[in-house]
């Protein structure tokens, strides 16, 4: 079943008299149930606008969006979703318990179930027994983010929207949030994940979409988008005679000498094999062979730079 | 209903944890207390001064509280983007407006109640008796404050707090002068002045319908059905203003 679907979704904002800004230019997207989808794009690409359209915070200029087959204009559909906003925009005068109690009431969860659910969530995000009576204004960024995840899960949602869940977190905080996301993924939830931190997206997401200037520039599984085969490599070696080094210099793309060590970069697999043979035959010592693989970041940068060149 | 109740309680909780509210309330109680001192400066008019100042303080400080919390609490939700999280949950926009309004009214009620208890205690201490008309006067002031809060809420659904405050206070002033506006319009020679004053008279609530301070202070009797008319007038106006607030809010994009 399709969890999230958008059909020709467009959003135009008026920015002045007769001035308009088309933020989203006809988005067509389908995300399957149980999928973890990474939604990427530079600042101002239209990611947050997409999210707001899916959550019904703003209305589309044209096109439509559906969650689990229901139009996002239908308030009822929100019973099935959870949302973690980018910044922890929460009521700082509430305590953690009051905060979760407030949001659970918005789902019409009755008193006896609320207490149990809040306790479960506080232990899931590691806040139980620590700060239930503490006002949110005294929370650290990491604690707020964890509480944000707890409120996003209060209704045990099918589809979870996470907007920059790692922003402002230290490495420990990032790991904790990542572990929670893995747990959700394992329990079969659909996760729509907006992030700038590409290494996390690569680690967590099954599929990614790259949005640039309101248009989807790339969409697919990470392994399909990123060429994971060994195309180039860096070889470090020492103790090779000048004649053999010269032979390698003739077909490598770059060679750098550093004290007695040499670093050579190769652009194809044959060159790598040939160089390794020359080093071993010439009684040189191989220090390391590091494959250079394409990353999601390369794809992301390529799409963004291409768009800039076009515009 | 649970959703409206949650927003209503949360609004009340936010308001009572706001320090500005306490400053206004303490200042109002001080002014009411000062009426005893001022009363002693007059001969034979002490009770009138106390009643006049007390009712005026409840009205003025009540209006200030209504305007400040009325315009602040919805705008803050939009400005601090806490509203994103509310509307990502299954909450209709009308439920939010009604919940907010009820929370503001409860805050206002508690404040008016505190001011009224202090004021009526002073009257009882000085006079030995508290007239029913005084309670009627306070009730009508409260109804007026409910209307002012609805107006403040309406403006805060589409404009900034500063403009909302200016507009709401303007409505408060014009609302108390609307009777004069009608008289002025009727005497005007230019046709357009007549139309403008008539338009303002019918659109802006006539807040003098809630003002029986003069009658109460001088122990004059209320005209027949005045109280019932004012009550129904206030409730109808509040419903219309809330309807427009919801109408605007339903169509709003939260950028």
XYZ file of C-alpha atoms in Angstrom, chain A residues 5 107 126 130 142 207 245 251 265 288 291 293 304:
13
model
C 1.367 10.151 -2.491
C -5.860 12.556 19.876
C 15.219 7.759 27.764
C 14.663 12.188 34.999
C 19.036 16.959 22.923
C 15.144 5.548 -0.827
C 57.580 5.041 -10.210
C 48.978 6.120 -16.278
C 45.384 8.136 -7.547
C 47.425 1.038 1.667
C 38.842 2.580 -2.798
C 33.400 5.302 -3.950
C 22.497 21.270 -6.895
